[in-house]
JSON list of C-alpha atoms and ligand atoms in Angstrom, two decimals:
[
{"chain": "S", "resi": 1, "resn": "UNK", "atom": "CA", "xyz": [-25.04, 4.25, -15.42]},
{"chain": "S", "resi": 2, "resn": "UNK", "atom": "CA", "xyz": [-22.35, 6.68, -14.34]},
{"chain": "S", "resi": 3, "resn": "UNK", "atom": "CA", "xyz": [-19.42, 5.88, -12.11]},
{"chain": "S", "resi": 4, "resn": "UNK", "atom": "CA", "xyz": [-18.04, 7.61, -9.04]},
{"chain": "S", "resi": 5, "resn": "UNK", "atom": "CA", "xyz": [-14.59, 7.88, -7.56]},
{"chain": "S", "resi": 6, "resn": "UNK", "atom": "CA", "xyz": [-15.22, 7.22, -3.85]},
{"chain": "S", "resi": 7, "resn": "UNK", "atom": "CA", "xyz": [-13.18, 8.48, -0.92]},
{"chain": "S", "resi": 8, "resn": "UNK", "atom": "CA", "xyz": [-10.59, 6.10, 0.45]},
{"chain": "S", "resi": 9, "resn": "UNK", "atom": "CA", "xyz": [-12.40, 4.51, 3.45]},
{"chain": "S", "resi": 10, "resn": "UNK", "atom": "CA", "xyz": [-9.51, 5.40, 5.81]},
{"chain": "S", "resi": 11, "resn": "UNK", "atom": "CA", "xyz": [-6.55, 7.77, 6.02]},
{"chain": "S", "resi": 12, "resn": "UNK", "atom": "CA", "xyz": [-3.35, 7.33, 4.01]},
{"chain": "S", "resi": 13, "resn": "UNK", "atom": "CA", "xyz": [-1.47, 6.39, 7.17]},
{"chain": "S", "resi": 14, "resn": "UNK", "atom": "CA", "xyz": [-4.14, 4.01, 8.52]},
{"chain": "S", "resi": 15, "resn": "UNK", "atom": "CA", "xyz": [-2.36, 0.86, 7.32]},
{"chain": "S", "resi": 16, "resn": "UNK", "atom": "CA", "xyz": [1.08, 1.80, 8.71]},
{"chain": "S", "resi": 17, "resn": "UNK", "atom": "CA", "xyz": [3.49, 0.19, 9.28]},
{"chain": "S", "resi": 18, "resn": "UNK", "atom": "CA", "xyz": [2.41, -2.58, 6.91]},
{"chain": "S", "resi": 19, "resn": "UNK", "atom": "CA", "xyz": [1.56, -0.29, 4.00]},
{"chain": "S", "resi": 20, "resn": "UNK", "atom": "CA", "xyz": [3.14, 3.14, 4.21]},
{"chain": "S", "resi": 21, "resn": "UNK", "atom": "CA", "xyz": [1.28, 6.43, 3.83]},
{"chain": "S", "resi": 22, "resn": "UNK", "atom": "CA", "xyz": [3.23, 7.63, 0.79]},
{"chain": "S", "resi": 23, "resn": "UNK", "atom": "CA", "xyz": [2.46, 4.44, -1.11]},
{"chain": "S", "resi": 24, "resn": "UNK", "atom": "CA", "xyz": [-1.22, 4.74, -0.20]},
{"chain": "S", "resi": 25, "resn": "UNK", "atom": "CA", "xyz": [-1.41, 8.37, -1.29]},
{"chain": "S", "resi": 26, "resn": "UNK", "atom": "CA", "xyz": [0.23, 7.74, -4.68]},
{"chain": "S", "resi": 27, "resn": "UNK", "atom": "CA", "xyz": [-1.69, 4.53, -5.18]},
{"chain": "S", "resi": 28, "resn": "UNK", "atom": "CA", "xyz": [-5.09, 6.07, -4.47]},
{"chain": "S", "resi": 29, "resn": "UNK", "atom": "CA", "xyz": [-4.70, 9.65, -5.65]},
{"chain": "S", "resi": 30, "resn": "UNK", "atom": "CA", "xyz": [-2.55, 9.06, -8.75]},
{"chain": "S", "resi": 31, "resn": "UNK", "atom": "CA", "xyz": [-2.91, 5.46, -9.92]},
{"chain": "S", "resi": 32, "resn": "UNK", "atom": "CA", "xyz": [-6.53, 4.73, -8.97]},
{"chain": "S", "resi": 33, "resn": "UNK", "atom": "CA", "xyz": [-7.78, 8.19, -9.86]},
{"chain": "S", "resi": 34, "resn": "UNK", "atom": "CA", "xyz": [-5.97, 7.90, -13.19]},
{"chain": "S", "resi": 35, "resn": "UNK", "atom": "CA", "xyz": [-7.69, 4.62, -14.06]},
{"chain": "S", "resi": 36, "resn": "UNK", "atom": "CA", "xyz": [-11.05, 6.14, -13.15]},
{"chain": "S", "resi": 37, "resn": "UNK", "atom": "CA", "xyz": [-10.58, 9.21, -15.35]},
{"chain": "S", "resi": 38, "resn": "UNK", "atom": "CA", "xyz": [-9.30, 7.25, -18.33]},
{"chain": "S", "resi": 39, "resn": "UNK", "atom": "CA", "xyz": [-12.10, 4.69, -17.95]},
{"chain": "S", "resi": 40, "resn": "UNK", "atom": "CA", "xyz": [-14.89, 7.26, -17.97]},
{"chain": "S", "resi": 41, "resn": "UNK", "atom": "CA", "xyz": [-13.22, 9.05, -20.94]},
{"chain": "S", "resi": 42, "resn": "UNK", "atom": "CA", "xyz": [-12.92, 5.79, -22.89]},
{"chain": "S", "resi": 43, "resn": "UNK", "atom": "CA", "xyz": [-16.57, 4.89, -22.23]},
{"chain": "S", "resi": 44, "resn": "UNK", "atom": "CA", "xyz": [-17.88, 8.14, -23.70]},
{"chain": "S", "resi": 45, "resn": "UNK", "atom": "CA", "xyz": [-19.51, 7.43, -27.03]},
{"chain": "S", "resi": 46, "resn": "UNK", "atom": "CA", "xyz": [-18.66, 3.71, -26.92]},
{"chain": "S", "resi": 47, "resn": "UNK", "atom": "CA", "xyz": [-21.37, 1.03, -27.17]},
{"chain": "S", "resi": 48, "resn": "UNK", "atom": "CA", "xyz": [-20.66, 0.10, -23.53]},
{"chain": "S", "resi": 49, "resn": "UNK", "atom": "CA", "xyz": [-21.63, 3.55, -22.25]},
{"chain": "S", "resi": 50, "resn": "UNK", "atom": "CA", "xyz": [-24.49, 3.30, -19.75]},
{"chain": "S", "resi": 51, "resn": "UNK", "atom": "CA", "xyz": [-23.89, -0.36, -18.89]},
{"chain": "S", "resi": 52, "resn": "UNK", "atom": "CA", "xyz": [-23.04, -1.68, -15.42]},
{"chain": "S", "resi": 53, "resn": "UNK", "atom": "CA", "xyz": [-19.49, -2.76, -14.59]},
{"chain": "S", "resi": 54, "resn": "UNK", "atom": "CA", "xyz": [-20.64, -6.39, -14.44]},
{"chain": "S", "resi": 55, "resn": "UNK", "atom": "CA", "xyz": [-22.13, -6.13, -17.94]},
{"chain": "S", "resi": 56, "resn": "UNK", "atom": "CA", "xyz": [-19.05, -4.37, -19.31]},
{"chain": "S", "resi": 57, "resn": "UNK", "atom": "CA", "xyz": [-16.70, -7.00, -17.85]},
{"chain": "S", "resi": 58, "resn": "UNK", "atom": "CA", "xyz": [-18.91, -9.84, -19.16]},
{"chain": "S", "resi": 59, "resn": "UNK", "atom": "CA", "xyz": [-18.15, -8.71, -22.72]},
{"chain": "S", "resi": 60, "resn": "UNK", "atom": "CA", "xyz": [-14.70, -7.18, -22.16]},
{"chain": "S", "resi": 61, "resn": "UNK", "atom": "CA", "xyz": [-13.06, -9.35, -24.84]},
{"chain": "S", "resi": 62, "resn": "UNK", "atom": "CA", "xyz": [-14.79, -7.15, -27.41]},
{"chain": "S", "resi": 63, "resn": "UNK", "atom": "CA", "xyz": [-13.86, -3.85, -25.75]},
{"chain": "S", "resi": 64, "resn": "UNK", "atom": "CA", "xyz": [-10.94, -1.51, -26.39]},
{"chain": "S", "resi": 65, "resn": "UNK", "atom": "CA", "xyz": [-7.73, -1.85, -24.42]},
{"chain": "S", "resi": 66, "resn": "UNK", "atom": "CA", "xyz": [-8.46, 1.50, -22.78]},
{"chain": "S", "resi": 67, "resn": "UNK", "atom": "CA", "xyz": [-11.77, 0.26, -21.39]},
{"chain": "S", "resi": 68, "resn": "UNK", "atom": "CA", "xyz": [-10.36, -3.12, -20.34]},
{"chain": "S", "resi": 69, "resn": "UNK", "atom": "CA", "xyz": [-7.26, -1.78, -18.59]},
{"chain": "S", "resi": 70, "resn": "UNK", "atom": "CA", "xyz": [-8.81, 1.29, -16.98]},
{"chain": "S", "resi": 71, "resn": "UNK", "atom": "CA", "xyz": [-12.19, -0.27, -16.16]},
{"chain": "S", "resi": 72, "resn": "UNK", "atom": "CA", "xyz": [-10.34, -3.12, -14.47]},
{"chain": "S", "resi": 73, "resn": "UNK", "atom": "CA", "xyz": [-8.07, -0.64, -12.70]},
{"chain": "S", "resi": 74, "resn": "UNK", "atom": "CA", "xyz": [-11.08, 1.32, -11.45]},
{"chain": "S", "resi": 75, "resn": "UNK", "atom": "CA", "xyz": [-12.94, -1.73, -10.10]},
{"chain": "S", "resi": 76, "resn": "UNK", "atom": "CA", "xyz": [-9.97, -3.77, -8.84]},
{"chain": "S", "resi": 77, "resn": "UNK", "atom": "CA", "xyz": [-8.77, -1.02, -6.53]},
{"chain": "S", "resi": 78, "resn": "UNK", "atom": "CA", "xyz": [-12.25, -0.55, -5.05]},
{"chain": "S", "resi": 79, "resn": "UNK", "atom": "CA", "xyz": [-12.15, -4.20, -3.99]},
{"chain": "S", "resi": 80, "resn": "UNK", "atom": "CA", "xyz": [-8.54, -3.92, -2.77]},
{"chain": "S", "resi": 81, "resn": "UNK", "atom": "CA", "xyz": [-9.25, -0.83, -0.58]},
{"chain": "S", "resi": 82, "resn": "UNK", "atom": "CA", "xyz": [-12.42, -2.31, 0.82]},
{"chain": "S", "resi": 83, "resn": "UNK", "atom": "CA", "xyz": [-10.68, -5.51, 1.92]},
{"chain": "S", "resi": 84, "resn": "UNK", "atom": "CA", "xyz": [-8.24, -3.59, 4.13]},
{"chain": "S", "resi": 85, "resn": "UNK", "atom": "CA", "xyz": [-8.58, -1.43, 7.22]},
{"chain": "S", "resi": 86, "resn": "UNK", "atom": "CA", "xyz": [-6.81, -0.13, 10.31]},
{"chain": "S", "resi": 87, "resn": "UNK", "atom": "CA", "xyz": [-8.35, -2.81, 12.53]},
{"chain": "S", "resi": 88, "resn": "UNK", "atom": "CA", "xyz": [-7.41, -5.60, 10.15]},
{"chain": "S", "resi": 89, "resn": "UNK", "atom": "CA", "xyz": [-5.58, -8.86, 10.67]},
{"chain": "S", "resi": 90, "resn": "UNK", "atom": "CA", "xyz": [-6.43, -12.09, 12.43]},
{"chain": "S", "resi": 91, "resn": "UNK", "atom": "CA", "xyz": [-8.61, -14.67, 10.76]},
{"chain": "S", "resi": 92, "resn": "UNK", "atom": "CA", "xyz": [-12.14, -14.83, 9.36]},
{"chain": "S", "resi": 93, "resn": "UNK", "atom": "CA", "xyz": [-15.03, -16.18, 11.42]},
{"chain": "S", "resi": 94, "resn": "UNK", "atom": "CA", "xyz": [-18.48, -17.62, 10.75]},
{"chain": "S", "resi": 95, "resn": "UNK", "atom": "CA", "xyz": [-19.67, -18.76, 7.35]},
{"chain": "S", "resi": 96, "resn": "UNK", "atom": "CA", "xyz": [-16.59, -17.47, 5.52]},
{"chain": "S", "resi": 97, "resn": "UNK", "atom": "CA", "xyz": [-14.23, -19.33, 7.88]},
{"chain": "S", "resi": 98, "resn": "UNK", "atom": "CA", "xyz": [-16.22, -22.53, 7.32]},
{"chain": "S", "resi": 99, "resn": "UNK", "atom": "CA", "xyz": [-16.19, -22.06, 3.55]},
{"chain": "S", "resi": 100, "resn": "UNK", "atom": "CA", "xyz": [-12.40, -21.49, 3.57]},
{"chain": "S", "resi": 101, "resn": "UNK", "atom": "CA", "xyz": [-11.85, -24.65, 5.62]},
{"chain": "S", "resi": 102, "resn": "UNK", "atom": "CA", "xyz": [-14.15, -26.55, 3.26]},
{"chain": "S", "resi": 103, "resn": "UNK", "atom": "CA", "xyz": [-12.46, -25.35, 0.09]},
{"chain": "S", "resi": 104, "resn": "UNK", "atom": "CA", "xyz": [-8.80, -25.33, 1.13]},
{"chain": "S", "resi": 105, "resn": "UNK", "atom": "CA", "xyz": [-8.59, -27.57, 4.22]},
{"chain": "S", "resi": 106, "resn": "UNK", "atom": "CA", "xyz": [-7.55, -24.80, 6.62]},
{"chain": "S", "resi": 107, "resn": "UNK", "atom": "CA", "xyz": [-6.97, -21.06, 6.88]},
{"chain": "S", "resi": 108, "resn": "UNK", "atom": "CA", "xyz": [-3.19, -21.71, 6.76]},
{"chain": "S", "resi": 109, "resn": "UNK", "atom": "CA", "xyz": [-3.54, -23.69, 3.55]},
{"chain": "S", "resi": 110, "resn": "UNK", "atom": "CA", "xyz": [-5.65, -20.89, 2.04]},
{"chain": "S", "resi": 111, "resn": "UNK", "atom": "CA", "xyz": [-3.05, -18.28, 3.02]},
{"chain": "S", "resi": 112, "resn": "UNK", "atom": "CA", "xyz": [-0.31, -20.32, 1.36]},
{"chain": "S", "resi": 113, "resn": "UNK", "atom": "CA", "xyz": [-2.36, -20.66, -1.81]},
{"chain": "S", "resi": 114, "resn": "UNK", "atom": "CA", "xyz": [-3.24, -16.97, -1.94]},
{"chain": "S", "resi": 115, "resn": "UNK", "atom": "CA", "xyz": [0.36, -15.89, -1.29]},
{"chain": "S", "resi": 116, "resn": "UNK", "atom": "CA", "xyz": [1.61, -18.30, -3.98]},
{"chain": "S", "resi": 117, "resn": "UNK", "atom": "CA", "xyz": [-0.91, -16.87, -6.45]},
{"chain": "S", "resi": 118, "resn": "UNK", "atom": "CA", "xyz": [0.45, -13.38, -5.74]},
{"chain": "S", "resi": 119, "resn": "UNK", "atom": "CA", "xyz": [4.11, -14.39, -5.82]},
{"chain": "S", "resi": 120, "resn": "UNK", "atom": "CA", "xyz": [3.90, -16.43, -9.01]},
{"chain": "S", "resi": 121, "resn": "UNK", "atom": "CA", "xyz": [1.92, -13.80, -10.97]},
{"chain": "S", "resi": 122, "resn": "UNK", "atom": "CA", "xyz": [4.63, -12.72, -13.42]},
{"chain": "S", "resi": 123, "resn": "UNK", "atom": "CA", "xyz": [4.87, -8.96, -13.89]},
{"chain": "S", "resi": 124, "resn": "UNK", "atom": "CA", "xyz": [1.85, -6.97, -12.76]},
{"chain": "S", "resi": 125, "resn": "UNK", "atom": "CA", "xyz": [-1.54, -8.22, -11.69]},
{"chain": "S", "resi": 126, "resn": "UNK", "atom": "CA", "xyz": [-3.79, -9.31, -8.86]},
{"chain": "S", "resi": 127, "resn": "UNK", "atom": "CA", "xyz": [-4.43, -12.40, -6.77]},
{"chain": "S", "resi": 128, "resn": "UNK", "atom": "CA", "xyz": [-8.05, -13.06, -5.85]},
{"chain": "S", "resi": 129, "resn": "UNK", "atom": "CA", "xyz": [-10.33, -15.05, -3.60]},
{"chain": "S", "resi": 130, "resn": "UNK", "atom": "CA", "xyz": [-13.54, -15.56, -5.55]},
{"chain": "S", "resi": 131, "resn": "UNK", "atom": "CA", "xyz": [-16.92, -17.23, -5.21]},
{"chain": "S", "resi": 132, "resn": "UNK", "atom": "CA", "xyz": [-17.12, -19.19, -8.46]},
{"chain": "S", "resi": 133, "resn": "UNK", "atom": "CA", "xyz": [-20.18, -20.07, -10.53]},
{"chain": "S", "resi": 134, "resn": "UNK", "atom": "CA", "xyz": [-20.74, -23.21, -8.41]},
{"chain": "S", "resi": 135, "resn": "UNK", "atom": "CA", "xyz": [-20.78, -21.01, -5.27]},
{"chain": "S", "resi": 136, "resn": "UNK", "atom": "CA", "xyz": [-17.43, -22.47, -4.21]},
{"chain": "S", "resi": 137, "resn": "UNK", "atom": "CA", "xyz": [-14.38, -20.51, -3.09]},
{"chain": "S", "resi": 138, "resn": "UNK", "atom": "CA", "xyz": [-11.37, -20.46, -5.40]},
{"chain": "S", "resi": 139, "resn": "UNK", "atom": "CA", "xyz": [-8.01, -18.68, -5.51]},
{"chain": "S", "resi": 140, "resn": "UNK", "atom": "CA", "xyz": [-6.83, -17.31, -8.82]},
{"chain": "S", "resi": 141, "resn": "UNK", "atom": "CA", "xyz": [-4.73, -14.54, -10.31]},
{"chain": "S", "resi": 142, "resn": "UNK", "atom": "CA", "xyz": [-5.07, -12.26, -13.31]},
{"chain": "S", "resi": 143, "resn": "UNK", "atom": "CA", "xyz": [-2.54, -10.24, -15.32]},
{"chain": "S", "resi": 144, "resn": "UNK", "atom": "CA", "xyz": [-2.44, -6.44, -15.58]},
{"chain": "S", "resi": 145, "resn": "UNK", "atom": "CA", "xyz": [-5.84, -4.98, -14.58]},
{"chain": "S", "resi": 146, "resn": "UNK", "atom": "CA", "xyz": [-7.93, -7.99, -15.60]},
{"chain": "S", "resi": 147, "resn": "UNK", "atom": "CA", "xyz": [-10.26, -9.52, -12.98]},
{"chain": "S", "resi": 148, "resn": "UNK", "atom": "CA", "xyz": [-12.39, -12.64, -12.49]},
{"chain": "S", "resi": 149, "resn": "UNK", "atom": "CA", "xyz": [-15.58, -10.88, -13.63]},
{"chain": "S", "resi": 150, "resn": "UNK", "atom": "CA", "xyz": [-14.08, -10.55, -17.13]},
{"chain": "S", "resi": 151, "resn": "UNK", "atom": "CA", "xyz": [-15.00, -13.03, -19.84]},
{"chain": "S", "resi": 152, "resn": "UNK", "atom": "CA", "xyz": [-11.26, -13.43, -20.55]},
{"chain": "S", "resi": 153, "resn": "UNK", "atom": "CA", "xyz": [-10.38, -14.68, -17.03]},
{"chain": "S", "resi": 154, "resn": "UNK", "atom": "CA", "xyz": [-9.18, -18.29, -16.59]},
{"chain": "S", "resi": 155, "resn": "UNK", "atom": "CA", "xyz": [-11.27, -18.62, -13.41]},
{"chain": "S", "resi": 156, "resn": "UNK", "atom": "CA", "xyz": [-14.54, -16.68, -13.40]},
{"chain": "S", "resi": 157, "resn": "UNK", "atom": "CA", "xyz": [-16.27, -15.61, -10.23]},
{"chain": "S", "resi": 158, "resn": "UNK", "atom": "CA", "xyz": [-17.27, -12.85, -7.87]},
{"chain": "S", "resi": 159, "resn": "UNK", "atom": "CA", "xyz": [-14.15, -11.37, -6.25]},
{"chain": "S", "resi": 160, "resn": "UNK", "atom": "CA", "xyz": [-14.37, -11.09, -2.46]},
{"chain": "S", "resi": 161, "resn": "UNK", "atom": "CA", "xyz": [-10.68, -10.44, -1.64]},
{"chain": "S", "resi": 162, "resn": "UNK", "atom": "CA", "xyz": [-8.10, -8.67, -3.83]},
{"chain": "S", "resi": 163, "resn": "UNK", "atom": "CA", "xyz": [-4.32, -8.58, -3.52]},
{"chain": "S", "resi": 164, "resn": "UNK", "atom": "CA", "xyz": [-2.64, -5.99, -5.74]},
{"chain": "S", "resi": 165, "resn": "UNK", "atom": "CA", "xyz": [0.84, -7.21, -6.69]},
{"chain": "S", "resi": 166, "resn": "UNK", "atom": "CA", "xyz": [1.75, -4.35, -9.03]},
{"chain": "S", "resi": 167, "resn": "UNK", "atom": "CA", "xyz": [5.08, -2.87, -7.95]},
{"chain": "S", "resi": 168, "resn": "UNK", "atom": "CA", "xyz": [3.32, 0.47, -7.34]},
{"chain": "S", "resi": 169, "resn": "UNK", "atom": "CA", "xyz": [1.54, -1.26, -4.41]},
{"chain": "S", "resi": 170, "resn": "UNK", "atom": "CA", "xyz": [4.74, -2.00, -2.49]},
{"chain": "S", "resi": 171, "resn": "UNK", "atom": "CA", "xyz": [7.96, -0.80, -4.13]},
{"chain": "S", "resi": 172, "resn": "UNK", "atom": "CA", "xyz": [8.62, 2.31, -1.98]},
{"chain": "S", "resi": 173, "resn": "UNK", "atom": "CA", "xyz": [8.67, 0.28, 1.23]},
{"chain": "S", "resi": 174, "resn": "UNK", "atom": "CA", "xyz": [9.55, -3.24, 0.10]},
{"chain": "S", "resi": 175, "resn": "UNK", "atom": "CA", "xyz": [11.48, -2.59, -3.16]},
{"chain": "S", "resi": 176, "resn": "UNK", "atom": "CA", "xyz": [11.66, -5.93, -5.00]},
{"chain": "S", "resi": 177, "resn": "UNK", "atom": "CA", "xyz": [10.57, -8.00, -1.97]},
{"chain": "S", "resi": 178, "resn": "UNK", "atom": "CA", "xyz": [7.04, -8.90, -3.04]},
{"chain": "S", "resi": 179, "resn": "UNK", "atom": "CA", "xyz": [6.90, -11.85, -0.57]},
{"chain": "S", "resi": 180, "resn": "UNK", "atom": "CA", "xyz": [7.53, -9.47, 2.37]},
{"chain": "S", "resi": 181, "resn": "UNK", "atom": "CA", "xyz": [4.72, -7.17, 1.21]},
{"chain": "S", "resi": 182, "resn": "UNK", "atom": "CA", "xyz": [2.32, -10.11, 0.91]},
{"chain": "S", "resi": 183, "resn": "UNK", "atom": "CA", "xyz": [3.31, -11.33, 4.39]},
{"chain": "S", "resi": 184, "resn": "UNK", "atom": "CA", "xyz": [2.54, -7.87, 5.84]},
{"chain": "S", "resi": 185, "resn": "UNK", "atom": "CA", "xyz": [-0.68, -7.53, 3.85]},
{"chain": "S", "resi": 186, "resn": "UNK", "atom": "CA", "xyz": [-2.37, -10.20, 5.98]},
{"chain": "S", "resi": 187, "resn": "UNK", "atom": "CA", "xyz": [-2.10, -7.81, 8.95]},
{"chain": "S", "resi": 188, "resn": "UNK", "atom": "CA", "xyz": [-4.38, -5.23, 7.32]},
{"chain": "S", "resi": 189, "resn": "UNK", "atom": "CA", "xyz": [-7.15, -7.43, 5.95]},
{"chain": "S", "resi": 190, "resn": "UNK", "atom": "CA", "xyz": [-10.53, -6.47, 7.37]},
{"chain": "S", "resi": 191, "resn": "UNK", "atom": "CA", "xyz": [-12.24, -9.84, 7.55]},
{"chain": "S", "resi": 192, "resn": "UNK", "atom": "CA", "xyz": [-15.59, -8.28, 8.48]},
{"chain": "S", "resi": 193, "resn": "UNK", "atom": "CA", "xyz": [-15.66, -6.61, 5.07]},
{"chain": "S", "resi": 194, "resn": "UNK", "atom": "CA", "xyz": [-14.47, -9.74, 3.27]},
{"chain": "S", "resi": 195, "resn": "UNK", "atom": "CA", "xyz": [-17.25, -11.68, 5.03]},
{"chain": "S", "resi": 196, "resn": "UNK", "atom": "CA", "xyz": [-19.75, -9.10, 3.82]},
{"chain": "S", "resi": 197, "resn": "UNK", "atom": "CA", "xyz": [-18.48, -9.54, 0.24]},
{"chain": "S", "resi": 198, "resn": "UNK", "atom": "CA", "xyz": [-18.82, -13.31, 0.71]},
{"chain": "S", "resi": 199, "resn": "UNK", "atom": "CA", "xyz": [-22.39, -13.06, 2.01]},
{"chain": "S", "resi": 200, "resn": "UNK", "atom": "CA", "xyz": [-23.35, -10.80, -0.91]},
{"chain": "S", "resi": 201, "resn": "UNK", "atom": "CA", "xyz": [-21.79, -13.17, -3.44]},
{"chain": "S", "resi": 202, "resn": "UNK", "atom": "CA", "xyz": [-23.62, -16.15, -1.91]},
{"chain": "S", "resi": 203, "resn": "UNK", "atom": "CA", "xyz": [-27.04, -14.47, -1.64]},
{"chain": "P", "resi": 1, "resn": "LIG", "atom": "MN1", "xyz": [-2.67, -0.86, -7.93]}
]
């Protein structure tokens, strides 16, 4: 299969003031596009060429660093963009809200756990909400551009919410204040999309 580099689903300034337009432009047009280009280059002629992302990640421990880092970077940002939007914020509803209460006790407790996962990820990486193999929700984090679909991940599962805690995601506006970025990030989460990811993972 071949991969595409989709349009950002909203404008660079759509997440202002929480995530600034310059950060979004660099993040999407330089960082994300760079991962995509290097990933497709690294795949060419490799024994993973033609496989789906899920299949590639399931055997990533045997892949080159270029495929692991750039394939992760390609996929992880697709999840991150698609979890955010200009009409974001608030709290989830319906089946996802019930599952969060069931797994973590409350939405507040989930938010604390997710923020902690992002804040305690040393260096660069992502925090995730995943549907694990037992169809339960779990919070985890991964280093660099790894993700929970990879066979190397501590917690495996289908990612439904991604928090990018690389400095390139926040440094222009928040400098070293990762906790402030994470606090603002809740205001741009599009829970309708996260619910859709949840329903797909559960079906
Ligand atoms: Mn990033």
